[in-house]
mmCIF file of C-alpha atoms in Angstrom:
data_model
loop_
_atom_site.group_PDB
_atom_site.id
_atom_site.type_symbol
_atom_site.label_atom_id
_atom_site.label_comp_id
_atom_site.label_asym_id
_atom_site.label_seq_id
_atom_site.Cartn_x
_atom_site.Cartn_y
_atom_site.Cartn_z
ATOM 1 C CA MET A 124 22.160 5.349 35.924
ATOM 2 C CA SER A 125 18.582 3.627 36.087
ATOM 3 C CA GLU A 126 17.141 6.524 36.814
ATOM 4 C CA ASN A 127 17.890 7.637 32.950
ATOM 5 C CA ARG A 128 16.582 4.572 31.841
ATOM 6 C CA TYR A 129 13.494 4.247 29.980
ATOM 7 C CA GLY A 130 11.886 1.195 27.900
ATOM 8 C CA MET A 131 9.759 1.870 24.379
ATOM 9 C CA ILE A 132 7.596 -0.880 22.583
ATOM 10 C CA SER A 133 5.335 -0.917 19.703
ATOM 11 C CA GLY A 134 1.598 0.549 20.121
ATOM 12 C CA GLU A 135 1.181 -2.653 17.754
ATOM 13 C CA ARG A 136 2.050 -5.401 19.667
ATOM 14 C CA SER A 137 -0.566 -8.241 20.880
ATOM 15 C CA ALA A 138 -0.786 -8.331 24.559
ATOM 16 C CA GLU A 139 1.147 -11.649 24.678
ATOM 17 C CA ASP A 140 4.193 -10.102 22.744
ATOM 18 C CA ARG A 141 3.537 -6.857 25.159
ATOM 19 C CA GLN A 142 3.940 -8.735 28.201
ATOM 20 C CA LEU A 143 6.992 -10.367 26.427
ATOM 21 C CA ALA A 144 8.776 -7.014 25.531
ATOM 22 C CA VAL A 145 7.895 -5.674 28.976
ATOM 23 C CA ALA A 146 9.723 -8.656 31.102
ATOM 24 C CA ARG A 147 12.298 -8.543 28.749
ATOM 25 C CA LEU A 148 12.856 -4.618 29.149
ATOM 26 C CA GLU A 149 12.543 -5.412 33.291
ATOM 27 C CA ALA A 150 15.386 -7.546 32.513
ATOM 28 C CA GLU A 151 17.347 -4.867 31.167
ATOM 29 C CA GLY A 152 16.637 -3.105 34.557
ATOM 30 C CA VAL A 153 13.745 -0.941 33.003
ATOM 31 C CA PRO A 154 10.963 -0.381 35.442
ATOM 32 C CA THR A 155 7.464 -1.089 34.090
ATOM 33 C CA GLU A 156 6.360 2.514 34.808
ATOM 34 C CA ARG A 157 8.970 4.023 32.358
ATOM 35 C CA ILE A 158 7.681 1.456 29.323
ATOM 36 C CA LEU A 159 6.244 3.818 26.982
ATOM 37 C CA ALA A 160 4.646 2.895 23.703
ATOM 38 C CA ALA A 161 5.158 4.236 19.842
ATOM 39 C CA ASP A 162 1.820 6.618 18.959
ATOM 40 C CA PRO A 163 -0.286 4.441 16.436
ATOM 41 C CA GLU A 164 -1.695 8.199 15.357
ATOM 42 C CA GLU A 165 1.541 9.816 14.487
ATOM 43 C CA PRO A 166 3.521 7.329 12.850
ATOM 44 C CA ASN A 167 6.195 9.069 11.085
ATOM 45 C CA ALA A 168 7.045 11.284 13.497
ATOM 46 C CA PRO A 169 9.250 11.130 16.762
ATOM 47 C CA PRO A 170 6.709 10.121 20.402
ATOM 48 C CA VAL A 171 6.094 13.412 21.548
ATOM 49 C CA TRP A 172 7.373 12.234 25.038
ATOM 50 C CA LEU A 173 10.653 11.909 23.519
ATOM 51 C CA TYR A 174 11.120 15.130 23.610
ATOM 52 C CA SER A 175 10.687 15.446 27.832
ATOM 53 C CA MET A 176 13.318 13.508 27.928
ATOM 54 C CA SER A 177 16.909 14.622 29.318
ATOM 55 C CA ALA A 178 20.212 14.466 27.465
ATOM 56 C CA ASN A 179 21.925 10.842 28.903
ATOM 57 C CA SER A 180 18.682 9.407 28.853
ATOM 58 C CA GLU A 181 18.808 5.651 27.508
ATOM 59 C CA LEU A 182 16.010 4.290 25.975
ATOM 60 C CA ILE A 183 15.916 0.775 24.938
ATOM 61 C CA ALA A 184 13.550 -0.887 22.843
ATOM 62 C CA PRO A 185 13.245 -4.957 21.958
ATOM 63 C CA SER A 186 13.639 -4.064 18.250
ATOM 64 C CA VAL A 187 14.340 -1.432 16.045
ATOM 65 C CA SER A 188 10.935 -1.338 14.794
ATOM 66 C CA ASP A 189 9.756 -1.104 18.611
ATOM 67 C CA LEU A 190 10.831 2.360 18.159
ATOM 68 C CA ASN A 191 8.095 3.319 16.030
ATOM 69 C CA LEU A 192 5.271 2.448 13.600
ATOM 70 C CA SER A 193 6.746 2.888 10.235
ATOM 71 C CA THR A 194 10.426 3.145 8.658
ATOM 72 C CA GLN A 195 10.078 6.950 8.184
ATOM 73 C CA GLY A 196 8.976 7.306 11.838
ATOM 74 C CA ILE A 197 12.314 5.117 13.198
ATOM 75 C CA ALA A 198 14.141 7.265 10.710
ATOM 76 C CA ALA A 199 12.533 10.436 12.924
ATOM 77 C CA THR A 200 12.919 8.617 16.591
ATOM 78 C CA VAL A 201 16.745 8.055 15.926
ATOM 79 C CA GLU A 202 17.485 11.492 14.486
ATOM 80 C CA ALA A 203 15.641 13.345 17.198
ATOM 81 C CA ALA A 204 16.939 11.299 19.731
ATOM 82 C CA ARG A 205 20.245 11.983 18.593
ATOM 83 C CA GLU A 206 19.524 15.509 18.774
ATOM 84 C CA LEU A 207 18.380 15.358 22.286
ATOM 85 C CA GLY A 208 21.539 13.318 23.466
ATOM 86 C CA VAL A 209 19.564 10.285 24.117
ATOM 87 C CA HIS A 210 21.052 6.975 23.634
ATOM 88 C CA ILE A 211 19.331 4.374 21.907
ATOM 89 C CA LEU A 212 19.516 0.614 22.468
ATOM 90 C CA CYS A 213 17.747 -2.134 20.337
ATOM 91 C CA LEU A 214 18.189 -5.837 21.825
ATOM 92 C CA ASP A 215 17.119 -7.558 19.074
ATOM 93 C CA GLU A 216 19.609 -5.948 16.375
ATOM 94 C CA ALA A 217 22.562 -5.090 18.807
ATOM 95 C CA PHE A 218 22.010 -1.224 17.581
ATOM 96 C CA ASP A 219 23.879 1.223 19.738
ATOM 97 C CA SER A 220 23.364 4.765 19.230
ATOM 98 C CA ARG A 221 26.373 5.664 21.690
ATOM 99 C CA ASN A 222 29.110 3.644 18.912
ATOM 100 C CA ASP A 223 30.136 4.798 16.156
ATOM 101 C CA TRP A 224 27.412 6.069 14.063
ATOM 102 C CA GLN A 225 29.559 4.674 10.406
ATOM 103 C CA SER A 226 29.675 1.305 12.152
ATOM 104 C CA GLN A 227 25.754 1.351 13.194
ATOM 105 C CA ILE A 228 24.334 3.005 9.572
ATOM 106 C CA GLY A 229 24.409 -1.314 8.656
ATOM 107 C CA THR A 230 22.467 -2.260 11.248
ATOM 108 C CA LEU A 231 19.947 0.464 11.125
ATOM 109 C CA LEU A 232 19.435 0.200 7.734
ATOM 110 C CA THR A 233 18.825 -4.101 7.641
ATOM 111 C CA ALA A 234 16.361 -3.628 10.601
ATOM 112 C CA LEU A 235 14.687 -0.907 8.285
ATOM 113 C CA ASN A 236 14.716 -3.229 5.509
ATOM 114 C CA ARG A 237 13.199 -6.044 7.145
ATOM 115 C CA LEU A 238 10.442 -3.747 9.126
ATOM 116 C CA ASP A 239 9.964 -2.588 5.146
ATOM 117 C CA ARG A 240 9.040 -5.672 3.831
ATOM 118 C CA LYS A 241 7.360 -7.137 6.303
ATOM 119 C CA GLY A 242 4.849 -4.022 6.098
ATOM 120 C CA PHE A 243 4.321 -4.923 2.322
ATOM 121 C CA SER A 244 3.773 -7.998 3.482
ATOM 122 C CA ASP A 245 0.980 -6.839 5.962
ATOM 123 C CA ARG A 246 -0.158 -3.969 3.689
ATOM 124 C CA THR A 247 -0.634 -7.702 0.753
ATOM 125 C CA LYS A 248 -2.365 -9.640 3.113
ATOM 126 C CA ILE A 249 -4.841 -6.366 4.067
ATOM 127 C CA ALA A 250 -5.661 -5.985 0.767
ATOM 128 C CA LEU A 251 -6.368 -9.479 -0.438
ATOM 129 C CA GLN A 252 -8.676 -10.082 2.636
ATOM 130 C CA GLU A 253 -10.382 -6.211 1.398
ATOM 131 C CA ALA A 254 -11.319 -8.073 -1.804
ATOM 132 C CA LYS A 255 -12.088 -11.182 -0.854
ATOM 133 C CA ALA A 256 -14.725 -9.230 1.633
ATOM 134 C CA ARG A 257 -15.880 -7.050 -1.331
ATOM 135 C CA GLY A 258 -16.514 -10.870 -2.915
ATOM 136 C CA GLN A 259 -14.101 -10.268 -5.720
ATOM 137 C CA ARG A 260 -12.662 -13.367 -6.993
ATOM 138 C CA LEU A 261 -8.500 -13.632 -6.255
ATOM 139 C CA GLY A 262 -6.159 -15.666 -8.095
ATOM 140 C CA ARG A 263 -5.870 -16.497 -11.524
ATOM 141 C CA LYS A 264 -8.891 -16.287 -14.031
ATOM 142 C CA PRO A 265 -10.846 -19.948 -14.564
ATOM 143 C CA SER A 266 -9.683 -21.603 -17.762
ATOM 144 C CA MET A 267 -12.900 -22.926 -18.166
ATOM 145 C CA THR A 268 -15.477 -20.424 -19.052
ATOM 146 C CA ASP A 269 -19.104 -20.418 -20.070
ATOM 147 C CA LEU A 270 -18.643 -20.830 -23.305
ATOM 148 C CA ARG A 271 -16.089 -23.731 -22.980
ATOM 149 C CA LYS A 272 -18.350 -25.727 -20.535
ATOM 150 C CA ALA A 273 -21.206 -25.454 -22.878
ATOM 151 C CA VAL A 274 -19.257 -26.186 -25.753
ATOM 152 C CA ALA A 275 -17.642 -29.350 -23.686
ATOM 153 C CA ILE A 276 -20.762 -30.947 -22.579
ATOM 154 C CA GLN A 277 -22.089 -30.971 -25.947
ATOM 155 C CA MET A 278 -19.095 -32.943 -27.230
ATOM 156 C CA ILE A 279 -19.329 -35.300 -24.569
ATOM 157 C CA GLU A 280 -22.629 -35.590 -25.119
ATOM 158 C CA ALA A 281 -22.271 -36.330 -28.598
ATOM 159 C CA GLY A 282 -19.783 -38.923 -27.908
ATOM 160 C CA TYR A 283 -16.323 -37.105 -28.655
ATOM 161 C CA LYS A 284 -13.570 -38.176 -26.344
ATOM 162 C CA GLY A 285 -11.063 -35.752 -23.977
ATOM 163 C CA THR A 286 -8.102 -34.866 -26.476
ATOM 164 C CA LYS A 287 -10.350 -33.687 -29.178
ATOM 165 C CA ILE A 288 -12.398 -31.951 -26.750
ATOM 166 C CA TRP A 289 -9.640 -29.942 -25.643
ATOM 167 C CA LYS A 290 -8.141 -28.955 -28.861
ATOM 168 C CA THR A 291 -11.735 -27.660 -29.604
ATOM 169 C CA LEU A 292 -12.284 -25.748 -26.256
ATOM 170 C CA ALA A 293 -8.324 -24.718 -26.440
ATOM 171 C CA VAL A 294 -8.889 -22.411 -29.304
ATOM 172 C CA LEU A 295 -11.921 -20.525 -28.406
ATOM 173 C CA GLU A 296 -11.659 -17.152 -26.597
ATOM 174 C CA GLY A 297 -10.703 -17.425 -22.936
ATOM 175 C CA PRO A 298 -7.701 -17.764 -21.043
ATOM 176 C CA PRO A 299 -5.112 -20.263 -21.848
ATOM 177 C CA ILE A 300 -6.258 -23.697 -20.984
ATOM 178 C CA SER A 301 -3.968 -27.237 -20.105
ATOM 179 C CA GLN A 302 -5.191 -30.717 -21.128
ATOM 180 C CA SER A 303 -4.952 -31.271 -17.208
ATOM 181 C CA ALA A 304 -7.581 -28.717 -16.237
ATOM 182 C CA TYR A 305 -9.831 -29.591 -19.214
ATOM 183 C CA TYR A 306 -9.780 -33.293 -17.389
ATOM 184 C CA LEU A 307 -10.185 -31.635 -13.849
ATOM 185 C CA TRP A 308 -13.305 -30.248 -15.008
ATOM 186 C CA GLN A 309 -14.501 -33.411 -16.836
ATOM 187 C CA LYS A 310 -13.863 -35.447 -13.858
ATOM 188 C CA ALA A 311 -15.561 -32.929 -11.678
ATOM 189 C CA TRP A 312 -18.521 -32.702 -13.907
ATOM 190 C CA LEU A 313 -18.837 -36.245 -14.639
ATOM 191 C CA ALA A 314 -18.916 -36.704 -10.673
ATOM 192 C CA GLU A 315 -22.007 -34.290 -10.203
ATOM 193 C CA ARG A 316 -23.910 -36.404 -12.670
ATOM 194 C CA GLU A 317 -23.964 -39.670 -10.989
#
């Protein structure tokens, strides 16, 4: 049976994660030379080498996410393997295509959902990093606009106190301003003057 065992890992694993995945597959009886990787060039299609596998071969992956680099690609890989008669075993999720498909659908959908959430999170982080690199300010707009700063400075220098200044600033155009936001700005401004 070991001559029909192959391993599969994601092509986007870090070097350390890759070593751990290879060791895990070797422990399952998969020779190193039979551990293949998902192709990052075709994330939505089954890997080309899958079609060269013979029926009743066993493809072992540490996780469902190692089958391909996208949820669409994972579904396509599982379907292509089913049509070819290649059995898929994913260790983390206990997914085994030899079992009744109805019992495995829940396992597969849960893993795909987790991968989809992770992908969404990763894409959001990348978009935020790109926006930051372009110099965009991230997060909420500052409540102390230039106009509010100028008015506050004039009122402080004229001898007005905190609550009166804040109430005046709150009616000026701009994002909502809390009393604590004003006091934080005032504290920083007074510290700069000293």
